[in-house]
Tab-separated table of C-alpha atoms and ligand atoms in Angstrom:
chain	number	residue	atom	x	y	z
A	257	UNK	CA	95.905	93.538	124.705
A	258	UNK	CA	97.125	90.140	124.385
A	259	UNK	CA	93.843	88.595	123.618
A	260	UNK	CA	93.490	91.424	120.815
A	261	UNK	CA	96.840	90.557	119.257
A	262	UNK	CA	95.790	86.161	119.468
A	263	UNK	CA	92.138	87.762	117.554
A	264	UNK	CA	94.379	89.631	115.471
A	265	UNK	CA	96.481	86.344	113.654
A	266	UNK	CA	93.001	84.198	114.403
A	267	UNK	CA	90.663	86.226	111.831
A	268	UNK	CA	90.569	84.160	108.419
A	269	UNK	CA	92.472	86.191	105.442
A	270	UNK	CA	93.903	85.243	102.235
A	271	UNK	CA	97.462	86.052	101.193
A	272	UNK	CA	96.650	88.575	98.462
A	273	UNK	CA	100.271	91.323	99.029
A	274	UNK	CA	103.786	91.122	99.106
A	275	UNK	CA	104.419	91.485	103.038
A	276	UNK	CA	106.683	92.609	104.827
A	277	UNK	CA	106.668	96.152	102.333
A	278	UNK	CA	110.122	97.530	102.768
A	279	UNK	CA	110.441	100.324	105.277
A	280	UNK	CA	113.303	102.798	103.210
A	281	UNK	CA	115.193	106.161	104.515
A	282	UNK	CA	114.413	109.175	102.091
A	283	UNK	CA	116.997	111.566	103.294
A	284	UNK	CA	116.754	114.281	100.332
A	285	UNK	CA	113.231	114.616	101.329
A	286	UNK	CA	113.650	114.847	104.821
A	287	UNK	CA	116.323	117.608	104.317
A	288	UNK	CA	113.623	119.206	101.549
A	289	UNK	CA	110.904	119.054	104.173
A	290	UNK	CA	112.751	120.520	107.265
A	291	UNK	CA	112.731	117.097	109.063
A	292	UNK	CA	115.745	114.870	110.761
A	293	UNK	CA	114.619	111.676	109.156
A	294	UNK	CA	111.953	110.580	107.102
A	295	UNK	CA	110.618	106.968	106.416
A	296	UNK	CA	108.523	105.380	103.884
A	297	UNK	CA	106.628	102.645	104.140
A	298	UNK	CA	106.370	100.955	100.681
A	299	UNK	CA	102.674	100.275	100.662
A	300	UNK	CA	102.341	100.851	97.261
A	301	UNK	CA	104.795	98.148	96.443
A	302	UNK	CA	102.215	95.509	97.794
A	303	UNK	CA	101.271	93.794	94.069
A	304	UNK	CA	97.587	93.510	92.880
A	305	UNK	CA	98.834	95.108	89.686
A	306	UNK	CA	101.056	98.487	90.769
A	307	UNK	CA	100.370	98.009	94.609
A	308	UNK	CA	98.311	100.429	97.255
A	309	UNK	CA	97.103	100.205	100.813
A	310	UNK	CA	94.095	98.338	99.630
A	311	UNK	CA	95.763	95.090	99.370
A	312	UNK	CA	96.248	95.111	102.919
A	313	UNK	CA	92.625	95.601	103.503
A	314	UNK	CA	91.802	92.970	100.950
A	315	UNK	CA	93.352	90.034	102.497
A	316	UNK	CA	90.550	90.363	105.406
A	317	UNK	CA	87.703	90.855	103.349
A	318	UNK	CA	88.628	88.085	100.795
A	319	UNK	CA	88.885	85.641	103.628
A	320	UNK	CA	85.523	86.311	104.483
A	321	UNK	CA	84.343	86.205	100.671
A	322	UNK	CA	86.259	82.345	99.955
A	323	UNK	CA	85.428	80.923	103.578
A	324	UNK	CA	81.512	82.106	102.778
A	325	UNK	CA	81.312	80.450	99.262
A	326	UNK	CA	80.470	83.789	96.968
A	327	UNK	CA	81.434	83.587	93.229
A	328	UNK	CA	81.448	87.315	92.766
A	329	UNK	CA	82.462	90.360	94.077
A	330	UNK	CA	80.645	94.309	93.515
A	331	UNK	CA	82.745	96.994	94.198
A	332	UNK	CA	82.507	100.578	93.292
A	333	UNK	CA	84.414	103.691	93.360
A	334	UNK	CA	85.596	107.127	91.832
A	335	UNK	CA	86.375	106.536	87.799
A	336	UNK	CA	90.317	106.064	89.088
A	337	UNK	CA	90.048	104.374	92.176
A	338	UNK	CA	92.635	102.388	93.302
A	339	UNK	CA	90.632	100.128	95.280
A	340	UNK	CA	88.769	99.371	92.303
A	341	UNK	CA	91.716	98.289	90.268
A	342	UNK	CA	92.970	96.121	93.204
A	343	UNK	CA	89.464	94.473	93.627
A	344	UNK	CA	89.766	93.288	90.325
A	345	UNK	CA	93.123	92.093	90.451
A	346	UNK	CA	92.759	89.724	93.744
A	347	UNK	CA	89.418	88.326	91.936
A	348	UNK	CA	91.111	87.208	88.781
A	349	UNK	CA	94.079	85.473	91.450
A	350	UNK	CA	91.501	83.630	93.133
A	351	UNK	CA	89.158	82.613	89.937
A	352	UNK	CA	86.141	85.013	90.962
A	353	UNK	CA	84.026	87.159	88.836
A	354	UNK	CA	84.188	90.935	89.229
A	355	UNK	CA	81.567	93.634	88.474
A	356	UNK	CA	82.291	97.207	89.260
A	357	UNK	CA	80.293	100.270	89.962
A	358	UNK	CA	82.127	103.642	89.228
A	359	UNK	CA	81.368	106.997	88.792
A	360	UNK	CA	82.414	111.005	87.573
A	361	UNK	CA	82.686	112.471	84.514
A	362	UNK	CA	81.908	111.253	81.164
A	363	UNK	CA	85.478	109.653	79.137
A	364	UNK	CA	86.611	109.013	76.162
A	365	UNK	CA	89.778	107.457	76.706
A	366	UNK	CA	90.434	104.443	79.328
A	367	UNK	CA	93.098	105.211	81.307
A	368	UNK	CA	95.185	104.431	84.603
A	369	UNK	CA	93.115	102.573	86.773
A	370	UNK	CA	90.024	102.241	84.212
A	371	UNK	CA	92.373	100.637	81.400
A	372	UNK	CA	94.061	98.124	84.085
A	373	UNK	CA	90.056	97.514	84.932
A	374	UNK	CA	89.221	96.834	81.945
A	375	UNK	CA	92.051	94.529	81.627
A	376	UNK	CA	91.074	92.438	84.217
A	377	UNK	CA	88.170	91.521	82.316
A	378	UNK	CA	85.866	93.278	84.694
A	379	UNK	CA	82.609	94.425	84.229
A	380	UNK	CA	81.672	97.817	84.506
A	381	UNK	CA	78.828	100.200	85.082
A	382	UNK	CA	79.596	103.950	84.951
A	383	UNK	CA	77.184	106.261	86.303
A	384	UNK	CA	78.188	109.343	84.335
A	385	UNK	CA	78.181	112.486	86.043
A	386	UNK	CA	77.676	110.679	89.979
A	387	UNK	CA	80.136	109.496	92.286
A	388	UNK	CA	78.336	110.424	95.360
A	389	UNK	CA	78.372	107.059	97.771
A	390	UNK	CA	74.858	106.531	98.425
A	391	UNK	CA	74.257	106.511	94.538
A	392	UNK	CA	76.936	104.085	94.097
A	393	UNK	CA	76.133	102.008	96.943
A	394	UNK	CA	71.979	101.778	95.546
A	395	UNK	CA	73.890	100.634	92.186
A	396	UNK	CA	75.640	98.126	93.736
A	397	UNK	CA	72.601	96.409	95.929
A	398	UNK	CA	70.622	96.772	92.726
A	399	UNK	CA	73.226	94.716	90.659
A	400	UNK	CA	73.610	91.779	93.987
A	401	UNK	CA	69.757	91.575	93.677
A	402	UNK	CA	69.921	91.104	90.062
A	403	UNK	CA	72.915	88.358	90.326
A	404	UNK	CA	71.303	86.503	92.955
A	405	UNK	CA	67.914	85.926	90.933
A	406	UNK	CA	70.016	84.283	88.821
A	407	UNK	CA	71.328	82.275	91.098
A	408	UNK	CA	74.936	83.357	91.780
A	409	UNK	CA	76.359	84.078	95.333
A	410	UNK	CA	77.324	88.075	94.988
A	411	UNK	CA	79.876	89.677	97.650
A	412	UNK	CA	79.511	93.509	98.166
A	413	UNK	CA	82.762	95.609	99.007
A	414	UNK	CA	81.629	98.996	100.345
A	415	UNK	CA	83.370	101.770	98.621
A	416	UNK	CA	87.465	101.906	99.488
A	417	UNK	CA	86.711	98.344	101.184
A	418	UNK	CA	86.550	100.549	104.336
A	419	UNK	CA	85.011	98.170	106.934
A	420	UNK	CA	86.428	97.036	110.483
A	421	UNK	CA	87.106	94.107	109.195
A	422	UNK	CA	89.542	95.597	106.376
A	423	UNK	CA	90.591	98.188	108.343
A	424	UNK	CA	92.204	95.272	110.602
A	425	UNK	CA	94.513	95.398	107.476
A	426	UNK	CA	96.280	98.426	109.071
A	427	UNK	CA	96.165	97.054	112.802
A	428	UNK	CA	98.580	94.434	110.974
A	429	UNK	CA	100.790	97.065	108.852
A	430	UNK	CA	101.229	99.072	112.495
A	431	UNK	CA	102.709	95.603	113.625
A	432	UNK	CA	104.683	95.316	110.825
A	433	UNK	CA	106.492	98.653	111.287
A	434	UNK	CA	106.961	97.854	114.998
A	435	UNK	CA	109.023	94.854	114.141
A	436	UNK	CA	110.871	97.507	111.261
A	437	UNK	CA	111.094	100.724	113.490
A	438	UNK	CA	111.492	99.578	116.731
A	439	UNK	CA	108.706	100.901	119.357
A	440	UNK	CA	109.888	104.208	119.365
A	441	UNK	CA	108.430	107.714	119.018
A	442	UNK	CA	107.708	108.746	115.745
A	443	UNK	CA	106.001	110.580	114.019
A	444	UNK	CA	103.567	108.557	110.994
A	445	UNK	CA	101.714	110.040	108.549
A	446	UNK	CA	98.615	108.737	106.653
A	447	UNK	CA	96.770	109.681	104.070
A	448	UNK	CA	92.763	109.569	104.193
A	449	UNK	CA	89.429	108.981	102.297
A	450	UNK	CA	87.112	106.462	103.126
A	451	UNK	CA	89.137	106.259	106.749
A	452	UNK	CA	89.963	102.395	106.989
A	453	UNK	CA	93.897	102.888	106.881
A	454	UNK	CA	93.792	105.357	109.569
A	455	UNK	CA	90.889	103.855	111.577
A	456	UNK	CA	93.349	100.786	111.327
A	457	UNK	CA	96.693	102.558	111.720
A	458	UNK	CA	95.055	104.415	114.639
A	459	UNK	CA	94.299	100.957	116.579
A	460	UNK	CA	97.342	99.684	115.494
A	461	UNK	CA	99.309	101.932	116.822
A	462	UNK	CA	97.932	101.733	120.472
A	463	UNK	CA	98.697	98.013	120.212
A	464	UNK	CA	101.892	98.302	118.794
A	465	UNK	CA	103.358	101.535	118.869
A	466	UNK	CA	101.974	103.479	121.939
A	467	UNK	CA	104.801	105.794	121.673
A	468	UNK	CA	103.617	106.979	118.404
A	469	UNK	CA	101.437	109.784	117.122
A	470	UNK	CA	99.430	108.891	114.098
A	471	UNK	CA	98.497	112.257	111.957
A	472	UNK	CA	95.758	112.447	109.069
A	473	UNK	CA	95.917	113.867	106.098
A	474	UNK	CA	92.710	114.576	104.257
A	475	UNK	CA	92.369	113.939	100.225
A	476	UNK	CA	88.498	114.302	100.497
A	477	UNK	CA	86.065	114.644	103.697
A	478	UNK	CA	86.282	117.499	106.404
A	479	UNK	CA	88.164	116.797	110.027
A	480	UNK	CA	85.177	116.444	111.711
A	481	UNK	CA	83.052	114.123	109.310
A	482	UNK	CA	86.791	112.131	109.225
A	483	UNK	CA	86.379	111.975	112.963
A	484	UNK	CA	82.788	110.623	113.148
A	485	UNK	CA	83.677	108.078	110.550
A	486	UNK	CA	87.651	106.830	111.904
A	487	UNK	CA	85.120	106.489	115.062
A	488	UNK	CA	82.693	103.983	113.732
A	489	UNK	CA	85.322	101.838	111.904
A	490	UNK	CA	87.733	101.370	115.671
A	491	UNK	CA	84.245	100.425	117.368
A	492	UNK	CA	83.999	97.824	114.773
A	493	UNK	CA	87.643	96.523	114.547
A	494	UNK	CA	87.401	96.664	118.296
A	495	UNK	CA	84.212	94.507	118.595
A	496	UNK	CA	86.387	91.959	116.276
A	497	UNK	CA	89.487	91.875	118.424
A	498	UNK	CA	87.739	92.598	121.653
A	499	UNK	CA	90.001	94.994	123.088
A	500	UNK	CA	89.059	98.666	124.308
A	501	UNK	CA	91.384	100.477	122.594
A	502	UNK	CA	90.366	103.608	124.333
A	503	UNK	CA	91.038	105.863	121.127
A	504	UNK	CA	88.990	108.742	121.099
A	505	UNK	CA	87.196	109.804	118.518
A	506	UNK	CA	87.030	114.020	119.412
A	507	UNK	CA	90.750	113.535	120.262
A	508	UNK	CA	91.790	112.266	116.466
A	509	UNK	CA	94.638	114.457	114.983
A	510	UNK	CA	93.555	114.690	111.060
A	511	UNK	CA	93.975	118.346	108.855
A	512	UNK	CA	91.875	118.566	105.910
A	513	UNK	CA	93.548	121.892	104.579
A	514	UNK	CA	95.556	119.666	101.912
A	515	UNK	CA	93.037	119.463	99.338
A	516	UNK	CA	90.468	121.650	97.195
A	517	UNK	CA	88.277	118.813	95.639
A	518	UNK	CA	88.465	114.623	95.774
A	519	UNK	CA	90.371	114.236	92.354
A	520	UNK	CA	91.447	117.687	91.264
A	521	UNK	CA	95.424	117.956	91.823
A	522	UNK	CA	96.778	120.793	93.795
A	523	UNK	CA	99.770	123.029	93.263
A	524	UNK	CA	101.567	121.572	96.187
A	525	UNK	CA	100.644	118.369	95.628
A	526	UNK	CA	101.939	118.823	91.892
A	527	UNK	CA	104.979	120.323	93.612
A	528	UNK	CA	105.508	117.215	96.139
A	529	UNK	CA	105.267	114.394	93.475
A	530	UNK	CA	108.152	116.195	91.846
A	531	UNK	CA	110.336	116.457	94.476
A	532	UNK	CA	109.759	112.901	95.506
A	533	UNK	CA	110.339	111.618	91.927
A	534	UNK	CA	113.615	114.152	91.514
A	535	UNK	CA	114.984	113.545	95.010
A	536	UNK	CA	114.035	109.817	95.575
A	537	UNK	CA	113.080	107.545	92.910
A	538	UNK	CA	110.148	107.575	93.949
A	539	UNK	CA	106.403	108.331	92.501
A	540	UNK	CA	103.727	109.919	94.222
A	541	UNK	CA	100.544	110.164	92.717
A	542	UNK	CA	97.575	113.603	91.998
A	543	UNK	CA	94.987	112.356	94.034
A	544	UNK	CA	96.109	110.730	96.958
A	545	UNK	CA	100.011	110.447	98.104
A	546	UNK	CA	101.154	113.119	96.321
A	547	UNK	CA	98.748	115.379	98.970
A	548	UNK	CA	99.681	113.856	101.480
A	549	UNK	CA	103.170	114.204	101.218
A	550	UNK	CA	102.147	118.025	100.064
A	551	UNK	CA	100.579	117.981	103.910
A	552	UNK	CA	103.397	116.944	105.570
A	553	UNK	CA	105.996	119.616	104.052
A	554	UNK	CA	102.980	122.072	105.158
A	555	UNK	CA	102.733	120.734	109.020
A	556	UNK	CA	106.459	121.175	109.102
A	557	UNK	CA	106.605	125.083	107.955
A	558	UNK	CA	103.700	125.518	110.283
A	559	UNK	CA	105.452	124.033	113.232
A	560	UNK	CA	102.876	121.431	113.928
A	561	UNK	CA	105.212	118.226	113.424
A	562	UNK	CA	107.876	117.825	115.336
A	563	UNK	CA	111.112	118.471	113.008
A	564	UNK	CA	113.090	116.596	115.877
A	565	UNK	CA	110.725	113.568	115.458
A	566	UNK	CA	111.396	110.950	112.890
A	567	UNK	CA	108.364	110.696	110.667
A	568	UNK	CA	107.145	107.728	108.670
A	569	UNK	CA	105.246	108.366	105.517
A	570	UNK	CA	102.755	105.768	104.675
A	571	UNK	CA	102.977	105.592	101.089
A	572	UNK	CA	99.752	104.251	100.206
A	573	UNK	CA	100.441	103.908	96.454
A	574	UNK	CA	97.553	105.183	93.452
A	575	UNK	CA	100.783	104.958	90.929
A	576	UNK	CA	98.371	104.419	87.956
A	577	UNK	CA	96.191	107.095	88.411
A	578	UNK	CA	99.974	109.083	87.213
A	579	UNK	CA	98.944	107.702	83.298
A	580	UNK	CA	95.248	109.637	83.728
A	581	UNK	CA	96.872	112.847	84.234
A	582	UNK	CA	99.391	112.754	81.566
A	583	UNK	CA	98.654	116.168	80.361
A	584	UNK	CA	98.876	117.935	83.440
A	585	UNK	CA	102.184	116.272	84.441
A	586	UNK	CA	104.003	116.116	81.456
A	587	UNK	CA	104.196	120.006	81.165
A	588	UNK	CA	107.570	119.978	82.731
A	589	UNK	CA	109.157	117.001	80.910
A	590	UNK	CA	112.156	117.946	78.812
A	591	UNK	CA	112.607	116.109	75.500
A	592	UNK	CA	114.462	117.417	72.141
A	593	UNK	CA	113.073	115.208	69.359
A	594	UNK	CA	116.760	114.676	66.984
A	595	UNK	CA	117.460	112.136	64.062
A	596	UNK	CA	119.476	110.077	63.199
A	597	UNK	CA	123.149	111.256	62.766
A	598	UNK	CA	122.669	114.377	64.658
B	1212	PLP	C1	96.374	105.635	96.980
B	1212	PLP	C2	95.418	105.808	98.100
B	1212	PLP	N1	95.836	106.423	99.204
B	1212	PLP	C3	95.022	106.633	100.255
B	1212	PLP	C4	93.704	106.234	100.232
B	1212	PLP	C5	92.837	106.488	101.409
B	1212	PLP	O1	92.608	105.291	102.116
B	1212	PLP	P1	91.233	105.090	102.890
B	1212	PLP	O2	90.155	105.047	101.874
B	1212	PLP	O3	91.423	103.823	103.630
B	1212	PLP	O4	91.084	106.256	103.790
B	1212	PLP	C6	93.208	105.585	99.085
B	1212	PLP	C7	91.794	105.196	99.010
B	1212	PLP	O5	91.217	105.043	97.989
B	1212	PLP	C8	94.088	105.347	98.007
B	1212	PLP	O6	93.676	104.729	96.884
């Protein structure tokens, strides 16, 4: 354990978010859940233009990228990823080019994440109608292959930067909440897609928290295929660190009951960012968090957390993707247009 946490501050990464993210009570939620207290990890106030859990995950991989010498980065994603957007951001800090591959429908408009894409000067190609991984990722090799004839030095992030070594982002965040929370039992809650944050919270959590549980919360891919995949990613951080962790795969704790389709927002989900925003300040978003959160106030009614428990919620940001669904989330906003003198 030891050696793991020495290989832990020894792997190269680049400061890329604000660290530590503040750890804040949310006590109208937790009495809206059912819960004695509730946490939440500010992850999405870690910077790269609006924040997310990908900055964590980011400081890894561009270590690798500078220490190797590449001059450009390929990324890809869902038209409104997050991970995307963030990409793009910590190239422009660090003077790199940026090409992206996304995919989904066809658009007219650029919104959210796309706009702030766009923004950072990035260029993009959009394979209408597709966002299944393996046609993304053939898009991707295809473009390296391309850029390397001509003689540039291209970096590929796999989709959600989802690797062990960005996954050790989340080994770190685990460490960070032990030094905010103490190394008591709790309850912490994490959202999932491409399964780096939990593979990493997951590993964390045996190094630093071993009183904890560490629950799942699907936005996308089906317990089992979660399972498989949170598998592959510890084996890898663990090779890096060296440490048998001794998580087991089969025994991962992950519902994926929360969501219909990647993308499409959910009644609950609808229901949760509203709460959040009414009772706390604080914004959730359709795709990701605002599931998640949707998950947790389901586990409670269904007696499967622990209303006794404190529970941390990993807020893992996706704030822009908020101005791509304008229409179906400004139904309830209340506004009397008046003029002047009246
Ligand atoms: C806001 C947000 N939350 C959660 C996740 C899921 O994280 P992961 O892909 O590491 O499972 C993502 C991934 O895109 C995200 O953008």
């Amino acid at each position: 354990m030891h050696t793991a946490i020495s290989m832990l501050s020894r792997i190269p990464k680049i400061s890329l978010a604000h660290l530590p993210t503040p750890l804040e009570e949310a006590p109208r939620m937790a009495e809206k859940i059912g819960v004695s207290k509730l946490y939440i990890k500010r992850d999405d106030l870690t910077g790269l233009a609006c924040g997310g859990n990908k900055a964590r995950k980011l400081e890894y991989d561009f270590g690798e990228i500078v220490n190797g010498g590449y001059d450009v980065v390929i990324t890809a994603g869902g038209i409104q990823s997050n991970h995307a957007r963030m990409t793009a951001a910590a190239c422009r800090k660090l003077g790199l080019d940026i090409k992206l591959v996304l995919g989904g429908p066809d658009f007219t408009l650029l919104k959210g994440n796309l706009l702030l894409d766009g923004l950072f000067g990035a260029e993009i190609r959009y394979l209408i109608d597709d966002d299944a991984n393996d046609s993304l990722t053939v898009a991707m090799k295809k473009w390296a292959v391309e850029l390397s004839a001509r003689g540039r030095k291209p970096y590929i992030i796999p989709i959600g930067g989802s690797t062990g070594l960005g996954a050790l982002g989340y080994v770190q965040a685990m460490q960070e909440i032990a030094e905010q929370f103490g190394n008591g039992n709790v309850q912490i809650i994490v959202g999932v897609g491409s399964c780096g944050t939990f593979a990493g919270s997951l590993l964390g959590t045996k190094m630093f928290m071993p009183q904890s549980r560490v629950i799942g919360i699907s936005v996308s891919r089906t317990a089992p295929a979660i399972a498989v995949r949170t598998g592959e990613l510890i084996r890898e951080e663990e090779e890096l660190l060296q440490y048998h962790s001794g998580v087991n795969a089969i025994a991962i704790e992950c519902y994926d009951e929360y969501f219909t389709e990647y993308g499409v927002m959910t009644q609950a989900g609808k229901q949760a960012i509203d709460d959040c925003a009414l009772l706390e300040g604080i914004l959730l978003d359709p795709i990701y968090t605002g599931k998640v959160m949707a998950g947790l106030t389901g586990l409670v009614q269904t007696k499967r957390i622990d209303p006794a428990v404190p529970v941390i919620f990993i807020h893992t940001g996706g704030t822009p993707i908020i101005f791509s669904f304008e229409e179906d989330l400004g139904k309830s906003v209340n506004i009397t247009k008046i003029k002047t003198g009246l």
